[in-house]
Amino acid sequence: MTFRERSDHAQNHLARSILVLMEQKKSNLCVALDVPTWEEAVRILQEVGEYVVVVKTHFDTFPDWSPARGEQLKKLAALHSFIIVEDRKFGDIGNIIKSQIKAVFGWAQGATMHTICGEGSLEGVRMAVEEASDPSLARGVFLVSELSCAENLISAQYTKKTTELAIQYSSLVTGLVAQNPLLLKEPGFVQLTPGVSSKPGGDNLGQKYVTPRDAVLLKGGDLIVVGRAITQSPDPKDAARKMRNELWNAYAERVSD
Ligand code: BMP
């Protein structure tokens, strides 16, 4: 099924928005905005914004983060038509995650979270969505069901349980962060797959990379997260354009089968 067809099956508003936007922009690229300064972040977004559907942030890595930065991000997102997902990987009890996610929803439409605290944390997300400042905006969470790094502690059972939670809370869950095709058959979820670079291998802290083509065709990724392969390139704009093309061609091949 194409992203457009799948958007009709999405129970979560943000999943629907992402699937529609991917088809509109002909892009399944999510850039990980992992750069040391805010100035660099803004420069990169101005260069790569047109090629990406989602910008994934780690707001707490910017030493001078403030709500004004969030407002600036929102303006850039409107200008270049992308969606902001904060990759904070929240993992606290419902009462805390509710406040954390509500705060992030002031400037991001999506957030990532661990499911280690179970159902209570998703009930917290439900309250955060209901109480968010602009309830008309599409919002949702990505559940971490698998990780790209070597020797991580996620078990097959944890992945299965996380998938079950995604189904149970499908109106709140945009998709899963995963390294393998999802265990569920519902086409309305977005599989977010990091650990991708044009050169397979990894870094010296356990990160593992596959090629863009393998991420889409073997791992089942829908929206592919690329960080340093773009942000540390001598020409981030060109790197993003090439990555977008490569990923989109792989997706076109997948749906033509
Ligand atoms: P890079 O492409 O530079 O390795 O960055 C990968 C990005 O994806 C980082 O922002 C990291 O937090 C995120 N990520 C990951 O690498 N593996 C996962 O399993 C989940 C992630 O969110």
Short mmCIF file of C-alpha atoms and ligand atoms in Angstrom, two decimals:
data_model
loop_
_atom_site.label_atom_id
_atom_site.label_comp_id
_atom_site.label_asym_id
_atom_site.label_seq_id
_atom_site.Cartn_x
_atom_site.Cartn_y
_atom_site.Cartn_z
CA MET A 1 0.00 0.00 0.00
CA THR A 2 1.16 3.54 -0.68
CA PHE A 3 1.56 6.06 2.13
CA ARG A 4 -1.51 7.86 0.77
CA GLU A 5 -3.62 4.69 0.96
CA ARG A 6 -2.28 3.92 4.40
CA SER A 7 -3.18 7.40 5.67
CA ASP A 8 -6.87 6.42 5.43
CA HIS A 9 -6.21 3.63 7.96
CA ALA A 10 -4.40 5.79 10.51
CA GLN A 11 -6.20 6.07 13.84
CA ASN A 12 -3.81 8.74 15.08
CA HIS A 13 -4.03 12.24 13.58
CA LEU A 14 -0.28 12.78 13.49
CA ALA A 15 0.28 9.46 11.71
CA ARG A 16 -2.26 10.56 9.10
CA SER A 17 -0.54 13.95 8.68
CA ILE A 18 2.89 12.34 8.29
CA LEU A 19 1.69 9.76 5.76
CA VAL A 20 -0.05 12.44 3.68
CA LEU A 21 2.93 14.81 3.88
CA MET A 22 5.35 12.05 2.82
CA GLU A 23 3.35 11.56 -0.35
CA GLN A 24 3.05 15.33 -0.95
CA LYS A 25 6.76 16.04 -0.48
CA LYS A 26 7.80 12.74 -2.05
CA SER A 27 10.07 12.20 0.90
CA ASN A 28 10.41 9.61 3.64
CA LEU A 29 13.34 11.35 5.25
CA CYS A 30 13.50 12.46 8.87
CA VAL A 31 16.58 14.44 9.75
CA ALA A 32 18.04 14.07 13.25
CA LEU A 33 18.99 17.63 14.15
CA ASP A 34 21.91 16.61 16.34
CA VAL A 35 24.24 19.59 16.07
CA PRO A 36 26.13 21.42 18.80
CA THR A 37 24.70 24.94 18.49
CA TRP A 38 21.33 26.51 17.82
CA GLU A 39 22.80 28.68 15.04
CA GLU A 40 23.94 25.56 13.22
CA ALA A 41 20.56 23.93 13.77
CA VAL A 42 18.75 26.86 12.13
CA ARG A 43 21.23 26.99 9.22
CA ILE A 44 20.81 23.25 8.58
CA LEU A 45 17.02 23.49 8.70
CA GLN A 46 17.05 26.31 6.16
CA GLU A 47 19.15 24.12 3.87
CA VAL A 48 17.43 20.74 4.28
CA GLY A 49 13.85 21.76 5.20
CA GLU A 50 12.47 21.26 1.71
CA TYR A 51 13.66 17.63 1.59
CA VAL A 52 12.44 16.38 4.96
CA VAL A 53 9.05 15.42 6.34
CA VAL A 54 10.01 15.23 10.00
CA VAL A 55 12.71 17.02 11.96
CA LYS A 56 13.72 15.05 15.02
CA THR A 57 15.15 17.04 17.90
CA HIS A 58 16.92 16.40 21.17
CA PHE A 59 16.06 19.76 22.69
CA ASP A 60 18.04 19.10 25.88
CA THR A 61 21.30 18.91 23.91
CA PHE A 62 21.10 22.64 23.13
CA PRO A 63 22.78 24.45 26.03
CA ASP A 64 20.73 27.59 25.40
CA TRP A 65 17.33 25.97 24.77
CA SER A 66 14.35 28.19 25.68
CA PRO A 67 10.65 28.39 24.76
CA ALA A 68 11.62 31.05 22.20
CA ARG A 69 13.67 28.39 20.38
CA GLY A 70 10.55 26.25 20.25
CA GLU A 71 8.61 29.13 18.66
CA GLN A 72 11.39 29.60 16.11
CA LEU A 73 11.24 25.89 15.27
CA LYS A 74 7.48 26.12 14.76
CA LYS A 75 7.95 29.00 12.30
CA LEU A 76 10.59 27.06 10.35
CA ALA A 77 8.29 24.02 10.32
CA ALA A 78 5.46 26.11 8.85
CA LEU A 79 7.78 27.71 6.30
CA HIS A 80 9.28 24.46 5.02
CA SER A 81 6.29 22.15 5.71
CA PHE A 82 7.84 19.71 8.10
CA ILE A 83 6.71 18.19 11.38
CA ILE A 84 8.72 18.35 14.60
CA VAL A 85 9.16 15.24 16.73
CA GLU A 86 11.07 15.53 20.00
CA ASP A 87 13.11 12.39 20.58
CA ARG A 88 13.28 12.64 24.37
CA LYS A 89 12.40 8.94 24.77
CA PHE A 90 10.30 9.64 27.83
CA GLY A 91 9.96 6.69 30.17
CA ASP A 92 8.46 7.80 33.46
CA ILE A 93 5.22 6.98 35.25
CA GLY A 94 1.98 8.38 33.82
CA ASN A 95 1.75 11.34 36.17
CA ILE A 96 5.20 12.61 35.14
CA ILE A 97 5.08 11.74 31.45
CA LYS A 98 1.79 13.67 31.26
CA SER A 99 3.55 16.91 32.29
CA GLN A 100 6.68 16.21 30.26
CA ILE A 101 4.81 15.52 27.05
CA LYS A 102 2.41 18.40 27.58
CA ALA A 103 5.41 20.76 27.83
CA VAL A 104 6.98 19.36 24.65
CA PHE A 105 3.67 19.63 22.81
CA GLY A 106 4.02 23.40 23.19
CA TRP A 107 6.37 23.31 20.18
CA ALA A 108 6.54 19.71 18.87
CA GLN A 109 3.72 17.69 17.38
CA GLY A 110 5.23 14.35 18.30
CA ALA A 111 7.50 12.79 20.90
CA THR A 112 9.20 9.46 21.39
CA MET A 113 8.74 7.39 24.52
CA HIS A 114 9.75 4.10 26.09
CA THR A 115 6.99 1.77 27.23
CA ILE A 116 8.84 0.50 30.30
CA CYS A 117 6.14 1.99 32.61
CA GLY A 118 3.33 0.27 30.71
CA GLU A 119 -0.26 1.39 30.30
CA GLY A 120 -0.11 4.17 32.91
CA SER A 121 2.36 6.12 30.82
CA LEU A 122 0.05 5.99 27.80
CA GLU A 123 -2.84 7.17 29.93
CA GLY A 124 -0.55 10.08 30.83
CA VAL A 125 -0.05 10.76 27.13
CA ARG A 126 -3.81 10.75 26.63
CA MET A 127 -4.15 13.51 29.26
CA ALA A 128 -1.27 15.48 27.73
CA VAL A 129 -2.96 15.39 24.31
CA GLU A 130 -6.31 16.43 25.78
CA GLU A 131 -4.74 19.31 27.73
CA ALA A 132 -2.32 20.50 25.02
CA SER A 133 -2.40 24.23 24.26
CA ASP A 134 -3.75 23.94 20.69
CA PRO A 135 -5.93 20.79 20.65
CA SER A 136 -6.66 21.21 16.94
CA LEU A 137 -3.04 20.28 16.09
CA ALA A 138 -2.34 16.64 15.21
CA ARG A 139 -0.28 15.06 17.95
CA GLY A 140 1.05 11.63 18.85
CA VAL A 141 3.85 9.51 20.21
CA PHE A 142 6.28 7.03 18.73
CA LEU A 143 6.88 4.02 20.99
CA VAL A 144 10.43 2.66 21.10
CA SER A 145 10.02 -1.03 20.30
CA GLU A 146 13.55 -1.74 19.08
CA LEU A 147 16.88 0.11 19.10
CA SER A 148 19.66 0.42 16.56
CA CYS A 149 22.58 0.21 18.98
CA ALA A 150 24.65 -2.90 19.63
CA GLU A 151 23.77 -5.07 22.64
CA ASN A 152 20.76 -3.00 23.71
CA LEU A 153 18.56 -4.56 26.38
CA ILE A 154 15.23 -4.71 24.51
CA SER A 155 13.97 -8.31 24.31
CA ALA A 156 11.63 -9.86 21.75
CA GLN A 157 8.95 -10.02 24.44
CA TYR A 158 9.33 -6.30 25.19
CA THR A 159 8.95 -5.54 21.48
CA LYS A 160 5.82 -7.69 21.31
CA LYS A 161 4.29 -6.04 24.39
CA THR A 162 5.10 -2.60 22.99
CA THR A 163 3.37 -3.52 19.74
CA GLU A 164 0.30 -4.61 21.70
CA LEU A 165 0.28 -1.25 23.50
CA ALA A 166 0.45 0.53 20.15
CA ILE A 167 -2.69 -1.29 19.04
CA GLN A 168 -4.45 -0.68 22.35
CA TYR A 169 -3.67 3.07 22.20
CA SER A 170 -3.87 3.48 18.42
CA SER A 171 -5.51 6.91 18.61
CA LEU A 172 -2.45 8.26 20.46
CA VAL A 173 0.31 6.23 18.86
CA THR A 174 1.78 7.57 15.63
CA GLY A 175 4.09 4.64 15.13
CA LEU A 176 6.97 2.58 16.42
CA VAL A 177 10.71 3.14 16.48
CA ALA A 178 11.85 -0.16 15.04
CA GLN A 179 14.61 -2.03 13.26
CA ASN A 180 12.50 -4.81 11.73
CA PRO A 181 9.18 -4.90 9.88
CA LEU A 182 6.45 -4.33 12.46
CA LEU A 183 4.72 -7.32 14.04
CA LEU A 184 1.35 -5.69 13.46
CA LYS A 185 -0.65 -5.70 10.28
CA GLU A 186 -2.40 -2.33 10.74
CA PRO A 187 -1.13 -0.10 7.90
CA GLY A 188 -1.90 3.16 9.71
CA PHE A 189 1.20 3.15 11.94
CA VAL A 190 4.46 4.78 10.82
CA GLN A 191 7.66 2.78 11.31
CA LEU A 192 10.44 5.18 12.29
CA THR A 193 13.82 3.59 11.57
CA PRO A 194 17.13 5.14 12.65
CA GLY A 195 20.66 3.78 12.22
CA VAL A 196 21.00 4.73 8.55
CA SER A 197 23.92 6.09 6.59
CA SER A 198 25.16 5.86 3.03
CA LYS A 199 28.13 3.94 4.43
CA PRO A 200 27.09 0.92 6.52
CA GLY A 201 29.06 0.28 9.72
CA GLY A 202 28.65 2.30 12.87
CA ASP A 203 30.26 4.71 15.29
CA ASN A 204 32.58 4.06 18.24
CA LEU A 205 29.70 4.14 20.76
CA GLY A 206 27.65 1.21 19.52
CA GLN A 207 25.52 2.84 16.82
CA LYS A 208 24.96 0.50 13.87
CA TYR A 209 24.19 1.65 10.32
CA VAL A 210 22.52 0.09 7.33
CA THR A 211 22.15 1.65 3.89
CA PRO A 212 19.03 3.70 3.02
CA ARG A 213 17.90 0.97 0.61
CA ASP A 214 18.19 -1.78 3.24
CA ALA A 215 16.40 0.39 5.82
CA VAL A 216 13.35 0.60 3.53
CA LEU A 217 13.42 -2.75 1.74
CA LEU A 218 14.79 -5.12 4.41
CA LYS A 219 13.97 -3.42 7.70
CA GLY A 220 10.55 -2.14 6.68
CA GLY A 221 11.24 1.46 7.62
CA ASP A 222 8.69 4.05 6.48
CA LEU A 223 10.21 7.23 7.81
CA ILE A 224 13.98 6.95 7.92
CA VAL A 225 16.06 8.86 10.45
CA VAL A 226 19.38 10.21 9.22
CA GLY A 227 21.57 12.37 11.43
CA ARG A 228 25.31 12.74 11.02
CA ALA A 229 25.35 11.50 7.42
CA ILE A 230 23.57 14.77 6.65
CA THR A 231 24.48 17.19 9.43
CA GLN A 232 28.21 16.43 9.31
CA SER A 233 28.39 16.38 5.53
CA PRO A 234 30.40 19.21 3.94
CA ASP A 235 27.21 20.03 2.01
CA PRO A 236 24.13 19.13 4.13
CA LYS A 237 21.69 20.35 1.47
CA ASP A 238 23.14 18.12 -1.20
CA ALA A 239 23.43 15.19 1.23
CA ALA A 240 19.75 15.60 2.21
CA ARG A 241 18.66 15.83 -1.42
CA LYS A 242 20.57 12.66 -2.36
CA MET A 243 19.35 10.80 0.73
CA ARG A 244 15.75 11.84 0.02
CA ASN A 245 16.02 10.57 -3.56
CA GLU A 246 17.60 7.28 -2.53
CA LEU A 247 15.01 6.64 0.18
CA TRP A 248 12.08 7.60 -2.01
CA ASN A 249 13.29 5.34 -4.84
CA ALA A 250 13.53 2.45 -2.38
CA TYR A 251 9.98 3.16 -1.17
CA ALA A 252 8.73 3.35 -4.80
CA GLU A 253 10.35 -0.03 -5.45
CA ARG A 254 8.70 -1.47 -2.33
CA VAL A 255 5.21 -0.36 -3.27
CA SER A 256 5.60 -1.41 -6.91
CA ASP A 257 6.09 -5.09 -5.92
P1 BMP B 1 22.89 9.32 13.51
O1 BMP B 1 22.21 9.07 12.13
O2 BMP B 1 23.76 10.53 13.50
O3 BMP B 1 23.55 8.11 14.06
O4 BMP B 1 21.71 9.69 14.52
C1 BMP B 1 20.69 8.79 14.83
C2 BMP B 1 19.57 9.49 15.58
O5 BMP B 1 18.53 8.53 15.78
C3 BMP B 1 19.94 10.02 16.96
O6 BMP B 1 19.22 11.23 17.15
C4 BMP B 1 19.44 8.96 17.92
O7 BMP B 1 18.98 9.50 19.15
C5 BMP B 1 18.27 8.36 17.17
N1 BMP B 1 18.04 6.91 17.45
C6 BMP B 1 18.98 5.95 17.11
O8 BMP B 1 20.07 6.26 16.62
N2 BMP B 1 18.67 4.63 17.35
C7 BMP B 1 17.51 4.23 17.89
O9 BMP B 1 17.28 3.03 18.03
C8 BMP B 1 16.57 5.21 18.23
C9 BMP B 1 16.86 6.56 18.00
O10 BMP B 1 15.95 7.47 18.30
#
